[in-house]
mmCIF file of C-alpha atoms in Angstrom:
data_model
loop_
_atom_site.group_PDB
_atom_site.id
_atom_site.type_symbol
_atom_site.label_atom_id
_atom_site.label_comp_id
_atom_site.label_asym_id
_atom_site.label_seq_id
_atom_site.Cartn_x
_atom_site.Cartn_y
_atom_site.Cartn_z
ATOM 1 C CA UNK A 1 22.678 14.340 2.490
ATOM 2 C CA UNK A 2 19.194 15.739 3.449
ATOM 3 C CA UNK A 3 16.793 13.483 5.156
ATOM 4 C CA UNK A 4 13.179 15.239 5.224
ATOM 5 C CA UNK A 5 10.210 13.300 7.509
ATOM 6 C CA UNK A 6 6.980 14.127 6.174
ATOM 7 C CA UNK A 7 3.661 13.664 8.248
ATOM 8 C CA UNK A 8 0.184 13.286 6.487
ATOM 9 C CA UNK A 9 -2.076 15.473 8.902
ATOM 10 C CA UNK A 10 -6.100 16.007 8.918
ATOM 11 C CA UNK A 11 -7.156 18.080 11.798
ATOM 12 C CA UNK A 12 -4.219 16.944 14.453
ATOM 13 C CA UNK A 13 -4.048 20.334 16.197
ATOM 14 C CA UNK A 14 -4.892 18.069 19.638
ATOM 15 C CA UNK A 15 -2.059 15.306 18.843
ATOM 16 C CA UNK A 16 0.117 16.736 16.389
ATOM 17 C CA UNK A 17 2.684 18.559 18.903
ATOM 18 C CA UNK A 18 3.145 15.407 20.597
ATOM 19 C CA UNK A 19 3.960 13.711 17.248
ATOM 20 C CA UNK A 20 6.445 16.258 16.576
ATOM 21 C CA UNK A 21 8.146 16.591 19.879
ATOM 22 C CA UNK A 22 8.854 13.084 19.876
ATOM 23 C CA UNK A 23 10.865 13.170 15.869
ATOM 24 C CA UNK A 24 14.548 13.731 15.791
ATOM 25 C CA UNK A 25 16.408 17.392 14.482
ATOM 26 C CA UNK A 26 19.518 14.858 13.603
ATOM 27 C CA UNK A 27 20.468 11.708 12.451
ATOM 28 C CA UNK A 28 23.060 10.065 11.634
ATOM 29 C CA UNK A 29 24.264 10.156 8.507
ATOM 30 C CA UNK A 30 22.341 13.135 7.456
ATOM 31 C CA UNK A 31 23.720 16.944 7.003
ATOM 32 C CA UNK A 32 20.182 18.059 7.382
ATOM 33 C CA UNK A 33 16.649 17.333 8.795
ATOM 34 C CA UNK A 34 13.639 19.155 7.897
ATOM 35 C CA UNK A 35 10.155 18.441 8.862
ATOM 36 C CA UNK A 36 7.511 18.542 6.151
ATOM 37 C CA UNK A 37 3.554 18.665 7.006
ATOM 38 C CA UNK A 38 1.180 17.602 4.705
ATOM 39 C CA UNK A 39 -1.977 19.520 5.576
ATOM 40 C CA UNK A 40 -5.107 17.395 4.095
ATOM 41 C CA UNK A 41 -7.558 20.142 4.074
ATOM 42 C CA UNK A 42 -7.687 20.835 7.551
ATOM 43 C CA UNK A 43 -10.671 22.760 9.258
ATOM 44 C CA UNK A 44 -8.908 23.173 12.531
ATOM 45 C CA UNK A 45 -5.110 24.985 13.336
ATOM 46 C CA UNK A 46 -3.315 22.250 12.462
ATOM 47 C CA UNK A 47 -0.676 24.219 10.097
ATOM 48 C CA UNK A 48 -0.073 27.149 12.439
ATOM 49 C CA UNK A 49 0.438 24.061 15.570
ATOM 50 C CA UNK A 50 3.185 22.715 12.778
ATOM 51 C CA UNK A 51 4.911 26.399 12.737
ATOM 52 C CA UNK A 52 4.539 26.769 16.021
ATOM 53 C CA UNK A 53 6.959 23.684 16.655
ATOM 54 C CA UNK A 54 9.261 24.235 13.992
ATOM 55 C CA UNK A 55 7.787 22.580 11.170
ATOM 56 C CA UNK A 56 10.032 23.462 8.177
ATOM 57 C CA UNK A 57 7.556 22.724 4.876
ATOM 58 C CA UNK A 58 3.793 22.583 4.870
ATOM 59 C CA UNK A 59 2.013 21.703 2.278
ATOM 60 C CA UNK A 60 -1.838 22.340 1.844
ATOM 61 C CA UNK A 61 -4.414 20.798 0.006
ATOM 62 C CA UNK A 62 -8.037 23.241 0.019
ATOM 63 C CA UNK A 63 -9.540 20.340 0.704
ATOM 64 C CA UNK A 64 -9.538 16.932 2.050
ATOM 65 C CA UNK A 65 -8.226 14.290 -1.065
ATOM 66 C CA UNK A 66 -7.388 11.322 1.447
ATOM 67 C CA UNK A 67 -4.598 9.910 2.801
ATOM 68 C CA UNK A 68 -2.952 8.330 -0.299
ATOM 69 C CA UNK A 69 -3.051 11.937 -1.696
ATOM 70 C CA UNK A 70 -1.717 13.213 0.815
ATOM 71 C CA UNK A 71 1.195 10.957 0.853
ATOM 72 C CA UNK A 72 1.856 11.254 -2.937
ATOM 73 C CA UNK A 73 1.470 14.877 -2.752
ATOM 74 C CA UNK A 74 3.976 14.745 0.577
ATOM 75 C CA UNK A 75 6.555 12.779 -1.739
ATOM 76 C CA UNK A 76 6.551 15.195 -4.731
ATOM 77 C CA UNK A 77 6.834 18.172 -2.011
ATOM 78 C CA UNK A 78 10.349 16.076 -0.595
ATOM 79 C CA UNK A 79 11.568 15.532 -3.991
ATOM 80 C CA UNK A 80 11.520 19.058 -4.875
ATOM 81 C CA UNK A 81 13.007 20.101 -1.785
ATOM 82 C CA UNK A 82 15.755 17.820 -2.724
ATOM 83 C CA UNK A 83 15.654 14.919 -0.304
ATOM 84 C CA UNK A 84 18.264 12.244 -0.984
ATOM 85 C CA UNK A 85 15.807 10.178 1.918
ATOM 86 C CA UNK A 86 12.200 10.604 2.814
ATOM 87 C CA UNK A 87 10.855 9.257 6.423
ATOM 88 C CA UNK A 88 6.760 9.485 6.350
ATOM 89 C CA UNK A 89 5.063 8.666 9.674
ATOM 90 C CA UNK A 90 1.947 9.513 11.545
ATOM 91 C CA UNK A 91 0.606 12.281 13.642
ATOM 92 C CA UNK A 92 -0.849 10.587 15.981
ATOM 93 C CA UNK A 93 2.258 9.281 17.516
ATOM 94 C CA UNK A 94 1.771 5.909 17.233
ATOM 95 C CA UNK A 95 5.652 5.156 15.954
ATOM 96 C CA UNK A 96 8.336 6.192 17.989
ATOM 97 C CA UNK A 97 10.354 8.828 16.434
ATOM 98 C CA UNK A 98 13.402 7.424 17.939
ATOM 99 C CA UNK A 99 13.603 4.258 15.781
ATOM 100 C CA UNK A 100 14.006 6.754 12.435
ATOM 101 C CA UNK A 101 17.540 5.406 12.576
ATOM 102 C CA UNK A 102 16.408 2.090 12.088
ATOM 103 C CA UNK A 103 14.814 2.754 8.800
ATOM 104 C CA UNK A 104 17.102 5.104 7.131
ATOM 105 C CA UNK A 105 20.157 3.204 8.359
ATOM 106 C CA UNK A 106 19.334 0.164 5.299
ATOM 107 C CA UNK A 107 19.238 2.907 2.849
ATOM 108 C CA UNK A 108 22.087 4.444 3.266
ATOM 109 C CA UNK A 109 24.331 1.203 3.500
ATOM 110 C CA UNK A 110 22.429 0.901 0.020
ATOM 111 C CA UNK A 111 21.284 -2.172 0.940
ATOM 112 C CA UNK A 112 17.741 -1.429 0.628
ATOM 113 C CA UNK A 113 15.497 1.205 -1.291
ATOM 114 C CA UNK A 114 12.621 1.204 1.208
ATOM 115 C CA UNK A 115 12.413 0.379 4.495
ATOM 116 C CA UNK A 116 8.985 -0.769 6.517
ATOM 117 C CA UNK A 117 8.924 -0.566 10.538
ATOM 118 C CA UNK A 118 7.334 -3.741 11.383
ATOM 119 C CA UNK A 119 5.107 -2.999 14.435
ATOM 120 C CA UNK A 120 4.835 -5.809 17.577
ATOM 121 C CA UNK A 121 1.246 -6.174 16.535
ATOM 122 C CA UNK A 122 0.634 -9.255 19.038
ATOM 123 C CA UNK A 123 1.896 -6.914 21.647
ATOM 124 C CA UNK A 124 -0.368 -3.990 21.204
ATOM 125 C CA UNK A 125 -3.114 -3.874 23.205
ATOM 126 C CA UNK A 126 -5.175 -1.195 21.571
ATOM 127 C CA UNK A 127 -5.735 -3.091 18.753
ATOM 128 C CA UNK A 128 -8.363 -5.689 18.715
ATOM 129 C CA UNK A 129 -8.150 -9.628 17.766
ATOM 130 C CA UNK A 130 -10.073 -9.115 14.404
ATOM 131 C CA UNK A 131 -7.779 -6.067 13.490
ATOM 132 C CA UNK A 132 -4.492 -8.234 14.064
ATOM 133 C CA UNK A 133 -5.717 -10.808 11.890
ATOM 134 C CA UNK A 134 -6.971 -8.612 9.410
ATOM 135 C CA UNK A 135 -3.140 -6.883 9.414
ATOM 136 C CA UNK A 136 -1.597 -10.486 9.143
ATOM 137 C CA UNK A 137 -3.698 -10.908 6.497
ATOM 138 C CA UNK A 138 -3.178 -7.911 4.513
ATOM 139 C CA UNK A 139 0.228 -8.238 4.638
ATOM 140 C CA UNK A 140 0.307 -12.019 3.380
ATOM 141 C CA UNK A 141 -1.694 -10.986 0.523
ATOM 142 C CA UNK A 142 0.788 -7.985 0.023
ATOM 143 C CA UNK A 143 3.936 -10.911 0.319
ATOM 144 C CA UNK A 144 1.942 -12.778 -2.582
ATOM 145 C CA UNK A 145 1.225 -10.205 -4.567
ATOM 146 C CA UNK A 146 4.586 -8.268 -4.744
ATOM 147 C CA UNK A 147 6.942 -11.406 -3.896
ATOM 148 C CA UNK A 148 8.709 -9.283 -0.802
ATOM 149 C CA UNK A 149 9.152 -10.500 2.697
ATOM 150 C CA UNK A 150 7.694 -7.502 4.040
ATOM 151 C CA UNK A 151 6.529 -8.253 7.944
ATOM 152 C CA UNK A 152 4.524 -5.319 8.308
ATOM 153 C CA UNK A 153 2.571 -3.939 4.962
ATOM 154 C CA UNK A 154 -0.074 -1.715 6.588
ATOM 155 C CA UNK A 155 2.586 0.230 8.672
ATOM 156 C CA UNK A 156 3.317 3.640 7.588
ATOM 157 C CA UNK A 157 6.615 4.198 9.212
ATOM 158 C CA UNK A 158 8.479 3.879 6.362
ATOM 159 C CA UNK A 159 11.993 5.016 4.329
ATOM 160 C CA UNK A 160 12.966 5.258 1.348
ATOM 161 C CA UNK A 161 15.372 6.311 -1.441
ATOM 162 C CA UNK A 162 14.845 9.249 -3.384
ATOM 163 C CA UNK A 163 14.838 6.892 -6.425
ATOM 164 C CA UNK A 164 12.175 4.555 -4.746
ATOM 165 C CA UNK A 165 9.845 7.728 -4.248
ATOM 166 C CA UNK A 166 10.670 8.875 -7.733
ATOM 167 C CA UNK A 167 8.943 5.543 -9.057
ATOM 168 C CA UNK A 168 6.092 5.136 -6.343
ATOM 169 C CA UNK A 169 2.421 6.116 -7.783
ATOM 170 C CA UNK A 170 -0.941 5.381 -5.477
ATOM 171 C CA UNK A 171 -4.601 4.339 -7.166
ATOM 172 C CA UNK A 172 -6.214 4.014 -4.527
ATOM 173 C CA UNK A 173 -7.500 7.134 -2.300
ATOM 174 C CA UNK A 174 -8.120 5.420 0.903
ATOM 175 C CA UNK A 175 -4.703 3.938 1.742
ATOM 176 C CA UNK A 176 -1.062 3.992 0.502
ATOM 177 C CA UNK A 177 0.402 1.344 2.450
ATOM 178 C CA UNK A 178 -0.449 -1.321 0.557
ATOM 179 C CA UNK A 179 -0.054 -0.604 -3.020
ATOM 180 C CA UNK A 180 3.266 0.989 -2.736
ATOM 181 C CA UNK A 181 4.849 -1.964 -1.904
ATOM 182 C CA UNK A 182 3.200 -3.784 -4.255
ATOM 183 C CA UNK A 183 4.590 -1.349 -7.056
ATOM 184 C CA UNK A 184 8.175 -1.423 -5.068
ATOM 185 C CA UNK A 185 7.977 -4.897 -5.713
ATOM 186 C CA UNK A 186 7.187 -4.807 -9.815
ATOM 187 C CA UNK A 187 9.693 -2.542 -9.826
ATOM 188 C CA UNK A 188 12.099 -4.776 -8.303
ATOM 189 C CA UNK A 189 13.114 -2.173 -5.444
ATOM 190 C CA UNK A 190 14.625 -3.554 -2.376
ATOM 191 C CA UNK A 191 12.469 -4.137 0.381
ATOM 192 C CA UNK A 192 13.208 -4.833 4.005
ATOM 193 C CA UNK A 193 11.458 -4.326 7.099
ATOM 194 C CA UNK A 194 12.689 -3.380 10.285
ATOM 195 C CA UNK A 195 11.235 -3.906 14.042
ATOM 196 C CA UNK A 196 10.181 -0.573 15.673
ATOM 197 C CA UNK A 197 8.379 0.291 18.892
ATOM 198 C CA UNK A 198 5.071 2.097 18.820
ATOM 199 C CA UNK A 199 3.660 4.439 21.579
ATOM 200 C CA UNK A 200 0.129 4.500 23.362
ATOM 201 C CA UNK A 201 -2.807 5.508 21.543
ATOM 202 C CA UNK A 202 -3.645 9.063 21.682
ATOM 203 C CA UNK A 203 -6.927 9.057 19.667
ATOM 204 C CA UNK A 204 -9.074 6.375 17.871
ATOM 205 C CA UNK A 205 -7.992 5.226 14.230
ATOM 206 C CA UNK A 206 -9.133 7.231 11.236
ATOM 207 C CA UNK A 207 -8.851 4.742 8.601
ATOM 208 C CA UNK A 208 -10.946 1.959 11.188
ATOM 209 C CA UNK A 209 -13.964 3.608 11.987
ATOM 210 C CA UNK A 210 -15.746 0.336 12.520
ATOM 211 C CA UNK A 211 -14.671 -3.353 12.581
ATOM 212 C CA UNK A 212 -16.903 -3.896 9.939
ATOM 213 C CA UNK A 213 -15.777 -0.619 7.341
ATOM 214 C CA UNK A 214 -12.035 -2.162 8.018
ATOM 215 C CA UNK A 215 -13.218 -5.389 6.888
ATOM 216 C CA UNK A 216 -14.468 -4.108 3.710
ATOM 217 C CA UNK A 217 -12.489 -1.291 2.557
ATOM 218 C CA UNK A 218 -9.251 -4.208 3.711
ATOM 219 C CA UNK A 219 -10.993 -7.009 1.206
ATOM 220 C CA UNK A 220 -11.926 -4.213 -1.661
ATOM 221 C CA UNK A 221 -8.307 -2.961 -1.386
ATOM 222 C CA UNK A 222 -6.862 -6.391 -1.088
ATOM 223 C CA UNK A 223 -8.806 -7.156 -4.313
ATOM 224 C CA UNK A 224 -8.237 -4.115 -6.693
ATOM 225 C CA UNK A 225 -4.409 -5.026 -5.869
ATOM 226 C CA UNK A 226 -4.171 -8.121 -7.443
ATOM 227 C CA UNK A 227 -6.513 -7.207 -10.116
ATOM 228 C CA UNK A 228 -4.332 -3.969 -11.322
ATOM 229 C CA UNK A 229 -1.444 -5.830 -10.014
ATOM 230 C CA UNK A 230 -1.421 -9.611 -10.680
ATOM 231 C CA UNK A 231 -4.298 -9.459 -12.965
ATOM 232 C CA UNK A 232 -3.387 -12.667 -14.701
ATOM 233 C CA UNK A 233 -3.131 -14.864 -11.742
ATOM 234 C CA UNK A 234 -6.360 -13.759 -10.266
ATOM 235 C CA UNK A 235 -8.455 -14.671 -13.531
ATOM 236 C CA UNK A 236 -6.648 -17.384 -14.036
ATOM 237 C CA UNK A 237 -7.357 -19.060 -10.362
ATOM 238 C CA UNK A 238 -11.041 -18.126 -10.513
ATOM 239 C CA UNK A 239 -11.569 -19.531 -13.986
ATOM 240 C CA UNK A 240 -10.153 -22.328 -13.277
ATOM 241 C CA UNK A 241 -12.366 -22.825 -10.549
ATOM 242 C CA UNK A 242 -15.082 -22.317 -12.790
ATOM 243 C CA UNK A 243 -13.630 -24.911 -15.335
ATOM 244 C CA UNK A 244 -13.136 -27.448 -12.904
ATOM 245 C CA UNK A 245 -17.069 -27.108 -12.004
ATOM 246 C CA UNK A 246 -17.863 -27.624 -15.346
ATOM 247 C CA UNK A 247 -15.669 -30.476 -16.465
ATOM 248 C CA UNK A 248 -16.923 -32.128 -13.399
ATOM 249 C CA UNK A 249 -20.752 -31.665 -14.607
ATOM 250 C CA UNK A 250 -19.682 -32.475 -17.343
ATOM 251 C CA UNK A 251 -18.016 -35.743 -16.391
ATOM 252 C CA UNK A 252 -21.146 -36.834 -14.437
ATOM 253 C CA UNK A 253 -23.300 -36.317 -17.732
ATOM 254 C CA UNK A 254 -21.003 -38.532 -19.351
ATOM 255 C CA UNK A 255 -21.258 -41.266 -16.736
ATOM 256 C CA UNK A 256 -24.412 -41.308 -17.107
ATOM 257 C CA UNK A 257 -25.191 -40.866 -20.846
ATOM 258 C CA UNK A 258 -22.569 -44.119 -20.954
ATOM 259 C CA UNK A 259 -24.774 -46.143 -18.457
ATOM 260 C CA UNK A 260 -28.633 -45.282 -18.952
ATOM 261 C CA UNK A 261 -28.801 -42.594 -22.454
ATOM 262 C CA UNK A 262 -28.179 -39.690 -19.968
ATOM 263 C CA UNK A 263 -32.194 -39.324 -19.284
ATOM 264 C CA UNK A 264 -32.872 -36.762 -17.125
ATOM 265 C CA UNK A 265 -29.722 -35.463 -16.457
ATOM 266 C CA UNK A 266 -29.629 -32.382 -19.138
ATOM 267 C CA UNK A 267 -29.107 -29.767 -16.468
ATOM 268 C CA UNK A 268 -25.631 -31.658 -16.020
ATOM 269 C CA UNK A 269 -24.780 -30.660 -19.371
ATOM 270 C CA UNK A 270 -26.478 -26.580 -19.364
ATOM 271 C CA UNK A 271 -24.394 -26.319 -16.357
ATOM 272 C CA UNK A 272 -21.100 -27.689 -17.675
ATOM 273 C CA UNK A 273 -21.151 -25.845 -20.586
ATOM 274 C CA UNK A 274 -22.240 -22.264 -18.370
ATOM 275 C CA UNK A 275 -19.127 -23.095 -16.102
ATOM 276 C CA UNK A 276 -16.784 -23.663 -18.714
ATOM 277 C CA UNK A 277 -17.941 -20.555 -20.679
ATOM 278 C CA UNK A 278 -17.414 -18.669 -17.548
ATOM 279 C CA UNK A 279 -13.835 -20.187 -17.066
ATOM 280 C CA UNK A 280 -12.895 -19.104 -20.887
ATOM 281 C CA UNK A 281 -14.081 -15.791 -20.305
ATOM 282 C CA UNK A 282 -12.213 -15.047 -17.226
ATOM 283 C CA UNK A 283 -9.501 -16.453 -19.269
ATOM 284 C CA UNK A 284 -9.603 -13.993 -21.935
ATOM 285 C CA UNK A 285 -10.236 -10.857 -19.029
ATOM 286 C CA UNK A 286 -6.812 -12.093 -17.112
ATOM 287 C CA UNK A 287 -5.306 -11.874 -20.646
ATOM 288 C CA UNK A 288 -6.773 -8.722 -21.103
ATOM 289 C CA UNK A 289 -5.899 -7.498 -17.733
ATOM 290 C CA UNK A 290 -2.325 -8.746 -18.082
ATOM 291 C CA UNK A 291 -2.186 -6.103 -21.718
ATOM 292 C CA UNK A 292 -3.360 -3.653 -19.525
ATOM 293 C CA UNK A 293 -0.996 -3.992 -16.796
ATOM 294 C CA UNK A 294 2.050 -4.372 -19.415
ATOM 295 C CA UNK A 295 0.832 -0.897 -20.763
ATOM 296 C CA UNK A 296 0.223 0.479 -17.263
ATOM 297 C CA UNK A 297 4.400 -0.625 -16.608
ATOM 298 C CA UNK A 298 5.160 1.472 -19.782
ATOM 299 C CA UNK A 299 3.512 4.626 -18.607
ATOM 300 C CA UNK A 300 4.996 4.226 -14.844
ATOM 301 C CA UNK A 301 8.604 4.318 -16.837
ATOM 302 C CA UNK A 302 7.669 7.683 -18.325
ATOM 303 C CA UNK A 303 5.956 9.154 -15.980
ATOM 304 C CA UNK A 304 9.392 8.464 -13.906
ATOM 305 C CA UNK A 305 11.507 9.508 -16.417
ATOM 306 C CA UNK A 306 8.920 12.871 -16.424
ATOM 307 C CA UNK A 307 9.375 13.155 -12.639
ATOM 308 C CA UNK A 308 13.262 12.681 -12.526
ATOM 309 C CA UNK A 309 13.785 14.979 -15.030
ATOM 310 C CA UNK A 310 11.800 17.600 -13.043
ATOM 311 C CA UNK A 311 13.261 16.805 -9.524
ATOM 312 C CA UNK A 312 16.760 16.962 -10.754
ATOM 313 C CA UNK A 313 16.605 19.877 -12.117
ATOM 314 C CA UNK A 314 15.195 21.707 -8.780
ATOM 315 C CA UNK A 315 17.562 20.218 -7.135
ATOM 316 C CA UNK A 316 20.330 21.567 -8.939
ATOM 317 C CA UNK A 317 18.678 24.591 -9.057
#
């Protein structure tokens, strides 16, 4: 059994060390452990720092494709290398290397594909009171979206199967963390999440640059998840919202048309039938979405069937 932990890097020459001095060369359960960097198009040493401390695999990208790239790219590296388990953390040492047991002990029980380290969020002080809510409500929306009980969704410290990263794929360029659980979930993976410990903060946040950029780029991703995800559900609520305007207009048109001829009161009736045009046509895009997404599931089952193939072989090989 070969476990390999993979870190996504961008310029981490300053942190990166302490990141790796702080991972495991065994665990339980595992013939081997190799270390695999994903270098994001660093401009600094950041590739000869992961050499210097024994880094096994680097991978390189010219230049910088974000962090869901990174992590895709990290996971087809693994799978070629022939990992039967893949851990991928951080380089800035926020998760402490010595909980890796934790997560790959569910998988190889088998009683879980992937594995999410559920952080004490309430307990770390370095983030603020707006960033904790923001997490809790991330992950709710994840929970909704993928119908898992995962604790944790934006945490990176994360296992899995080499059959779960065989069927993972990532949209979105700025994060990973959520989508792949929503996809896990579609793809009725097992999920479970585990409590880890995190360490001090070494450096400010890359993804949060401002309270008000994690708002946004959190809501955006929140939304294009349920709309490639549950696109269905998500027209169907907000039409509905729209029909329920309308037939309410439209209601109060009739009350009034009943008592005094309606006089007066034909903006009741343009607005009515604008909501409940709206509501139809959101209709018909969730429908539309929902084709889409069917279509989207066939070409995920390929393009797994693509990837296996491919993996297997080097592996063998």
């Amino acid at each position: 059994m070969k476990l390999i932990i993979q870190i996504p890097c961008l310029n981490e020459a300053e942190t990166l060390a302490i990141a790796l001095a702080d991972l495991p060369r065994a665990v339980e359960g595992f013939d081997t452990v190799e270390w695999l960097i994903i270098d994001d198009g660093s401009t600094d040493n950041t590739a000869e720092i992961a050499r210097q401390n024994g880094v096994h695999h680097v991978v390189r990208h010219p230049v910088n494709r974000g962090l869901a790239v990174g992590f895709m790219s990290g996971l087809d590296a693994c799978l070629s290398l022939g990992a039967d388990v893949i851990v991928n953390t951080d380089a800035d040492n926020q998760y402490c290397g010595a909980d890796i047991p934790k997560l790959t002990a569910p998988v190889l029980a088998h009683e879980a594909d992937i594995v999410i380290g559920a952080r004490p969020i309430d307990e770390t002080e370095h983030f603020s009171w707006i960033k904790k809510k923001l997490q809790r409500l991330g992950s709710w929306a994840v929970r909704m979206a993928s119908k898992t009980d995962v604790a944790d969704a934006p945490s990176g410290f994360r296992a899995m199967s080499r059959e779960a990263a065989m069927r993972l794929n990532v949209f979105n360029a700025y994060t990973y963390t959520l989508e792949t659980i929503i996809q896990a979930g579609q793809s009725n993976l097992r999920i479970v999440s585990v409590p880890i410990r995190t360490n001090g903060d070494l450096r400010p946040s890359r993804l949060v640059k401002s309270i008000s950029s994690y708002v946004k780029r959190s809501l955006v991703t929140i939304f294009r998840v349920f709309l490639i995800y549950r696109p269905l559900a998500l027209f169907f609520y907000i039409g509905s919202v729209f029909m329920l305007a309308g037939l309410v207009t439209g209601t109060r048109f009739i009350f009034y048309y009943l008592k005094d001829g309606g006089e007066g009161h034909v903006q009741s009736v343009i607005l009515a039938s604008l909501c409940v045009t709206l509501g139809m046509l959101l209709y018909m895009m969730g429908l539309i979405g929902d084709l889409i997404a069917t279509n989207r599931k066939l070409l995920e089952k390929v393009h797994y069937r693509l990837r296996s193939n491919s993996t297997n072989s080097s592996k063998q090989s």
